[in-house]
Every structure is written in structure tokens, then in C-alpha cells.
Tab-separated table of N, CA and C in Angstrom:
chain	number	residue	atom	x	y	z
K	205	MET	N	-4.536	-31.579	-48.945
K	205	MET	CA	-5.483	-30.787	-49.682
K	205	MET	C	-5.105	-30.674	-51.159
K	206	LEU	N	-3.822	-30.583	-51.434
K	206	LEU	CA	-3.387	-30.491	-52.828
K	206	LEU	C	-3.692	-31.771	-53.598
K	207	ARG	N	-3.937	-32.834	-52.874
K	207	ARG	CA	-4.289	-34.105	-53.515
K	207	ARG	C	-5.572	-33.969	-54.342
K	208	VAL	N	-6.474	-33.140	-53.892
K	208	VAL	CA	-7.719	-32.923	-54.631
K	208	VAL	C	-7.415	-32.338	-56.009
K	209	LEU	N	-6.515	-31.364	-56.062
K	209	LEU	CA	-6.126	-30.787	-57.351
K	209	LEU	C	-5.386	-31.809	-58.208
K	210	GLU	N	-4.510	-32.559	-57.585
K	210	GLU	CA	-3.796	-33.605	-58.326
K	210	GLU	C	-4.767	-34.619	-58.903
K	211	ASP	N	-5.750	-35.005	-58.121
K	211	ASP	CA	-6.758	-35.954	-58.614
K	211	ASP	C	-7.540	-35.373	-59.791
K	212	LEU	N	-7.854	-34.102	-59.719
K	212	LEU	CA	-8.584	-33.457	-60.809
K	212	LEU	C	-7.739	-33.427	-62.087
K	213	ILE	N	-6.474	-33.122	-61.946
K	213	ILE	CA	-5.573	-33.115	-63.091
K	213	ILE	C	-5.471	-34.518	-63.694
K	214	LEU	N	-5.305	-35.511	-62.844
K	214	LEU	CA	-5.234	-36.901	-63.332
K	214	LEU	C	-6.529	-37.308	-64.024
K	215	LEU	N	-7.658	-36.883	-63.467
K	215	LEU	CA	-8.948	-37.187	-64.081
K	215	LEU	C	-9.027	-36.581	-65.482
K	216	ALA	N	-8.649	-35.321	-65.602
K	216	ALA	CA	-8.699	-34.643	-66.903
K	216	ALA	C	-7.822	-35.370	-67.918
K	217	ARG	N	-6.636	-35.767	-67.507
K	217	ARG	CA	-5.721	-36.452	-68.428
K	217	ARG	C	-6.221	-37.846	-68.784
K	218	GLU	N	-6.828	-38.500	-67.834
K	218	GLU	CA	-7.398	-39.825	-68.100
K	218	GLU	C	-8.578	-39.710	-69.056
K	219	ARG	N	-9.428	-38.731	-68.838
K	219	ARG	CA	-10.592	-38.540	-69.715
K	219	ARG	C	-10.154	-38.157	-71.120
K	220	LYS	N	-9.041	-37.444	-71.206
K	220	LYS	CA	-8.518	-37.066	-72.517
K	220	LYS	C	-8.094	-38.319	-73.300
K	221	LYS	N	-7.457	-39.240	-72.590
K	221	LYS	CA	-6.996	-40.485	-73.218
K	221	LYS	C	-8.136	-41.458	-73.447
K	222	ASN	N	-9.026	-41.552	-72.488
K	222	ASN	CA	-10.125	-42.514	-72.515
K	222	ASN	C	-11.441	-41.801	-72.230
K	223	PRO	N	-12.015	-41.175	-73.234
K	223	PRO	CA	-13.258	-40.416	-73.025
K	223	PRO	C	-14.389	-41.275	-72.457
K	224	VAL	N	-15.214	-40.636	-71.644
K	224	VAL	CA	-16.383	-41.269	-71.046
K	224	VAL	C	-17.613	-40.594	-71.644
K	225	LYS	N	-18.480	-41.394	-72.217
K	225	LYS	CA	-19.686	-40.866	-72.856
K	225	LYS	C	-20.503	-40.042	-71.847
K	226	ASP	N	-21.003	-38.924	-72.312
K	226	ASP	CA	-21.845	-38.021	-71.520
K	226	ASP	C	-21.121	-37.373	-70.342
K	227	SER	N	-19.801	-37.408	-70.336
K	227	SER	CA	-19.019	-36.775	-69.279
K	227	SER	C	-18.911	-35.277	-69.543
K	228	TYR	N	-19.247	-34.478	-68.544
K	228	TYR	CA	-19.114	-33.024	-68.664
K	228	TYR	C	-17.650	-32.653	-68.906
K	229	THR	N	-16.756	-33.310	-68.204
K	229	THR	CA	-15.325	-33.053	-68.389
K	229	THR	C	-14.932	-33.305	-69.840
K	230	ASN	N	-15.413	-34.392	-70.418
K	230	ASN	CA	-15.093	-34.670	-71.815
K	230	ASN	C	-15.696	-33.640	-72.763
K	231	LYS	N	-16.879	-33.159	-72.464
K	231	LYS	CA	-17.476	-32.117	-73.305
K	231	LYS	C	-16.565	-30.896	-73.341
K	232	LEU	N	-16.016	-30.530	-72.198
K	232	LEU	CA	-15.103	-29.391	-72.135
K	232	LEU	C	-13.782	-29.689	-72.845
K	233	LEU	N	-13.241	-30.876	-72.618
K	233	LEU	CA	-11.963	-31.243	-73.230
K	233	LEU	C	-12.047	-31.299	-74.750
K	234	GLU	N	-13.214	-31.610	-75.250
K	234	GLU	CA	-13.389	-31.779	-76.696
K	234	GLU	C	-13.847	-30.498	-77.395
K	235	ASN	N	-14.146	-29.461	-76.631
K	235	ASN	CA	-14.680	-28.238	-77.232
K	235	ASN	C	-13.984	-27.029	-76.600
K	236	LYS	N	-12.911	-26.560	-77.247
K	236	LYS	CA	-12.132	-25.449	-76.695
K	236	LYS	C	-12.966	-24.191	-76.486
K	237	SER	N	-13.874	-23.939	-77.385
K	237	SER	CA	-14.710	-22.757	-77.275
K	237	SER	C	-15.608	-22.835	-76.034
K	238	LEU	N	-16.228	-23.987	-75.824
K	238	LEU	CA	-17.054	-24.188	-74.630
K	238	LEU	C	-16.209	-24.045	-73.367
K	239	ALA	N	-15.035	-24.662	-73.360
K	239	ALA	CA	-14.157	-24.595	-72.192
K	239	ALA	C	-13.747	-23.156	-71.896
K	240	LYS	N	-13.394	-22.417	-72.939
K	240	LYS	CA	-13.015	-21.003	-72.769
K	240	LYS	C	-14.177	-20.193	-72.208
K	241	ASN	N	-15.333	-20.355	-72.800
K	241	ASN	CA	-16.503	-19.606	-72.336
K	241	ASN	C	-16.860	-19.925	-70.896
K	242	LYS	N	-16.692	-21.182	-70.492
K	242	LYS	CA	-16.984	-21.566	-69.102
K	242	LYS	C	-15.993	-20.912	-68.144
K	243	VAL	N	-14.718	-20.829	-68.521
K	243	VAL	CA	-13.740	-20.160	-67.657
K	243	VAL	C	-14.133	-18.701	-67.475
K	244	LEU	N	-14.435	-18.037	-68.571
K	244	LEU	CA	-14.825	-16.626	-68.487
K	244	LEU	C	-16.079	-16.439	-67.641
K	245	GLU	N	-17.055	-17.301	-67.850
K	245	GLU	CA	-18.305	-17.231	-67.078
K	245	GLU	C	-18.053	-17.458	-65.593
K	246	GLU	N	-17.250	-18.460	-65.290
K	246	GLU	CA	-17.011	-18.795	-63.881
K	246	GLU	C	-16.196	-17.729	-63.168
K	247	VAL	N	-15.254	-17.103	-63.861
K	247	VAL	CA	-14.487	-16.020	-63.239
K	247	VAL	C	-15.414	-14.849	-62.916
K	248	LYS	N	-16.294	-14.527	-63.840
K	248	LYS	CA	-17.266	-13.455	-63.586
K	248	LYS	C	-18.148	-13.785	-62.379
K	249	GLU	N	-18.607	-15.036	-62.326
K	249	GLU	CA	-19.446	-15.446	-61.198
K	249	GLU	C	-18.676	-15.373	-59.882
K	250	LEU	N	-17.391	-15.715	-59.910
K	250	LEU	CA	-16.581	-15.622	-58.693
K	250	LEU	C	-16.447	-14.167	-58.250
K	251	VAL	N	-16.138	-13.287	-59.184
K	251	VAL	CA	-16.007	-11.869	-58.845
K	251	VAL	C	-17.316	-11.346	-58.268
K	252	ASP	N	-18.412	-11.683	-58.900
K	252	ASP	CA	-19.721	-11.252	-58.388
K	252	ASP	C	-19.975	-11.797	-56.985
K	253	SER	N	-19.641	-13.060	-56.764
K	253	SER	CA	-19.891	-13.664	-55.450
K	253	SER	C	-19.019	-13.030	-54.369
K	254	LEU	N	-17.802	-12.643	-54.731
K	254	LEU	CA	-16.937	-11.976	-53.758
K	254	LEU	C	-17.476	-10.595	-53.408
K	255	GLU	N	-17.979	-9.897	-54.413
K	255	GLU	CA	-18.545	-8.567	-54.160
K	255	GLU	C	-19.811	-8.639	-53.323
K	256	LYS	N	-20.575	-9.706	-53.503
K	256	LYS	CA	-21.828	-9.881	-52.760
K	256	LYS	C	-21.623	-10.665	-51.471
K	257	ASP	N	-20.407	-11.179	-51.273
K	257	ASP	CA	-20.073	-11.991	-50.100
K	257	ASP	C	-21.035	-13.179	-49.958
K	258	SER	N	-21.232	-13.899	-51.083
K	258	SER	CA	-22.080	-15.086	-51.033
K	258	SER	C	-21.590	-16.128	-52.028
K	259	ASN	N	-21.673	-17.375	-51.638
K	259	ASN	CA	-21.368	-18.491	-52.536
K	259	ASN	C	-19.928	-18.482	-53.044
K	260	LYS	N	-19.015	-17.862	-52.297
K	260	LYS	CA	-17.633	-17.655	-52.735
K	260	LYS	C	-16.879	-18.965	-52.939
K	261	ILE	N	-17.027	-19.881	-52.013
K	261	ILE	CA	-16.280	-21.142	-52.091
K	261	ILE	C	-16.723	-21.951	-53.301
K	262	HIS	N	-18.017	-22.043	-53.506
K	262	HIS	CA	-18.556	-22.773	-54.652
K	262	HIS	C	-18.038	-22.183	-55.959
K	263	GLU	N	-18.083	-20.884	-56.082
K	263	GLU	CA	-17.655	-20.227	-57.316
K	263	GLU	C	-16.151	-20.345	-57.515
K	264	ALA	N	-15.387	-20.254	-56.438
K	264	ALA	CA	-13.932	-20.419	-56.551
K	264	ALA	C	-13.588	-21.843	-57.007
K	265	ALA	N	-14.303	-22.826	-56.487
K	265	ALA	CA	-14.087	-24.208	-56.913
K	265	ALA	C	-14.409	-24.371	-58.399
K	266	ASP	N	-15.474	-23.736	-58.853
K	266	ASP	CA	-15.823	-23.778	-60.273
K	266	ASP	C	-14.701	-23.204	-61.136
K	267	VAL	N	-14.108	-22.094	-60.684
K	267	VAL	CA	-13.017	-21.470	-61.439
K	267	VAL	C	-11.831	-22.422	-61.525
K	268	PHE	N	-11.432	-23.006	-60.406
K	268	PHE	CA	-10.310	-23.952	-60.409
K	268	PHE	C	-10.572	-25.102	-61.372
K	269	TYR	N	-11.729	-25.704	-61.266
K	269	TYR	CA	-12.071	-26.844	-62.125
K	269	TYR	C	-12.014	-26.454	-63.602
K	270	HIS	N	-12.733	-25.397	-63.951
K	270	HIS	CA	-12.811	-25.022	-65.366
K	270	HIS	C	-11.466	-24.545	-65.906
K	271	LEU	N	-10.684	-23.861	-65.098
K	271	LEU	CA	-9.366	-23.424	-65.552
K	271	LEU	C	-8.450	-24.617	-65.796
K	272	LEU	N	-8.440	-25.560	-64.868
K	272	LEU	CA	-7.595	-26.746	-65.055
K	272	LEU	C	-7.992	-27.521	-66.305
K	273	ILE	N	-9.270	-27.652	-66.543
K	273	ILE	CA	-9.725	-28.365	-67.732
K	273	ILE	C	-9.359	-27.575	-68.984
K	274	TYR	N	-9.515	-26.265	-68.936
K	274	TYR	CA	-9.168	-25.433	-70.092
K	274	TYR	C	-7.676	-25.522	-70.409
K	275	LEU	N	-6.849	-25.529	-69.392
K	275	LEU	CA	-5.410	-25.687	-69.614
K	275	LEU	C	-5.122	-27.016	-70.309
K	276	GLU	N	-5.729	-28.083	-69.816
K	276	GLU	CA	-5.541	-29.401	-70.431
K	276	GLU	C	-6.077	-29.433	-71.858
K	277	THR	N	-7.182	-28.747	-72.097
K	277	THR	CA	-7.756	-28.678	-73.443
K	277	THR	C	-6.746	-28.087	-74.422
K	278	ASN	N	-5.949	-27.162	-73.923
K	278	ASN	CA	-4.957	-26.481	-74.752
K	278	ASN	C	-3.549	-27.039	-74.578
K	279	ASP	N	-3.450	-28.231	-73.998
K	279	ASP	CA	-2.162	-28.925	-73.812
K	279	ASP	C	-1.150	-28.105	-73.012
K	280	LEU	N	-1.659	-27.322	-72.083
K	280	LEU	CA	-0.791	-26.587	-71.167
K	280	LEU	C	-0.817	-27.320	-69.832
K	281	LYS	N	0.334	-27.779	-69.413
K	281	LYS	CA	0.421	-28.577	-68.187
K	281	LYS	C	0.509	-27.673	-66.965
K	282	ILE	N	-0.262	-27.997	-65.963
K	282	ILE	CA	-0.253	-27.222	-64.720
K	282	ILE	C	1.146	-27.241	-64.083
K	283	GLU	N	1.882	-28.309	-64.328
K	283	GLU	CA	3.253	-28.393	-63.800
K	283	GLU	C	4.107	-27.247	-64.349
K	284	ASP	N	3.904	-26.901	-65.618
K	284	ASP	CA	4.657	-25.793	-66.215
K	284	ASP	C	4.244	-24.458	-65.591
K	285	VAL	N	2.983	-24.321	-65.281
K	285	VAL	CA	2.504	-23.109	-64.615
K	285	VAL	C	3.130	-23.017	-63.219
K	286	MET	N	3.200	-24.137	-62.518
K	286	MET	CA	3.788	-24.147	-61.178
K	286	MET	C	5.277	-23.799	-61.232
K	287	ILE	N	5.980	-24.277	-62.252
K	287	ILE	CA	7.393	-23.936	-62.418
K	287	ILE	C	7.550	-22.427	-62.621
K	288	GLU	N	6.676	-21.864	-63.441
K	288	GLU	CA	6.717	-20.414	-63.671
K	288	GLU	C	6.450	-19.645	-62.378
K	289	LEU	N	5.491	-20.092	-61.600
K	289	LEU	CA	5.202	-19.431	-60.322
K	289	LEU	C	6.390	-19.549	-59.368
K	290	GLU	N	7.041	-20.693	-59.377
K	290	GLU	CA	8.216	-20.903	-58.528
K	290	GLU	C	9.324	-19.920	-58.911
K	291	LYS	N	9.506	-19.686	-60.189
K	291	LYS	CA	10.527	-18.743	-60.673
K	291	LYS	C	10.259	-17.331	-60.188
K	292	ARG	N	8.997	-17.015	-59.947
K	292	ARG	CA	8.617	-15.654	-59.573
K	292	ARG	C	8.775	-15.368	-58.083
K	293	LYS	N	9.080	-16.399	-57.311
K	293	LYS	CA	9.258	-16.182	-55.857
K	293	LYS	C	10.444	-15.261	-55.601
K	294	LYS	N	10.249	-14.373	-54.671
K	294	LYS	CA	11.340	-13.446	-54.301
K	294	LYS	C	11.671	-13.598	-52.850
């Protein structure tokens, strides 16, 4: 299952190096403001969906996607985030 996240990360990094015309991922990677706004929007939609008990999986997937792209947009590697989470284990 984690392979899906790994594939998404690889896709983001590949698109960063080799942009694809009309790619939504590239639009986000090239526009930090758009990427930030999408993360905020998607988190709100996830919270709303959890409160309403509807569309939760779809909205959670949107949050993961947009957050990973936003991290890449800002040159923050998910590997560094995982290292930080590992340090926090008790």
C-alpha cells in the first residue's frame, strides 16, 4: 500500500524535473500559492466530510496528494518528515 505514496512522490519529482504540459501536478508544482490554497481547501473539505460522515476516503486522498505536492513545491522531502516522525516514537 505504501507503494502508492512512493509512486506519487516519484511522480512529483519526475514532473518537477520534466514538466508535462497541461499537467495538474505541474500547475501545483509551479505555483506555490495555488498549491498552498489547495492544501488548505482540501483539509477543510476533509474535516467537513468527517463531520458529515460522507466522502471521507476521497477527501483524505485529496489531502495526501495535495500535501505531498506542496511539500515538493517547497523542496521539503517526505523522507525528512518520516525521519522526524520516527524520532517522535516512544
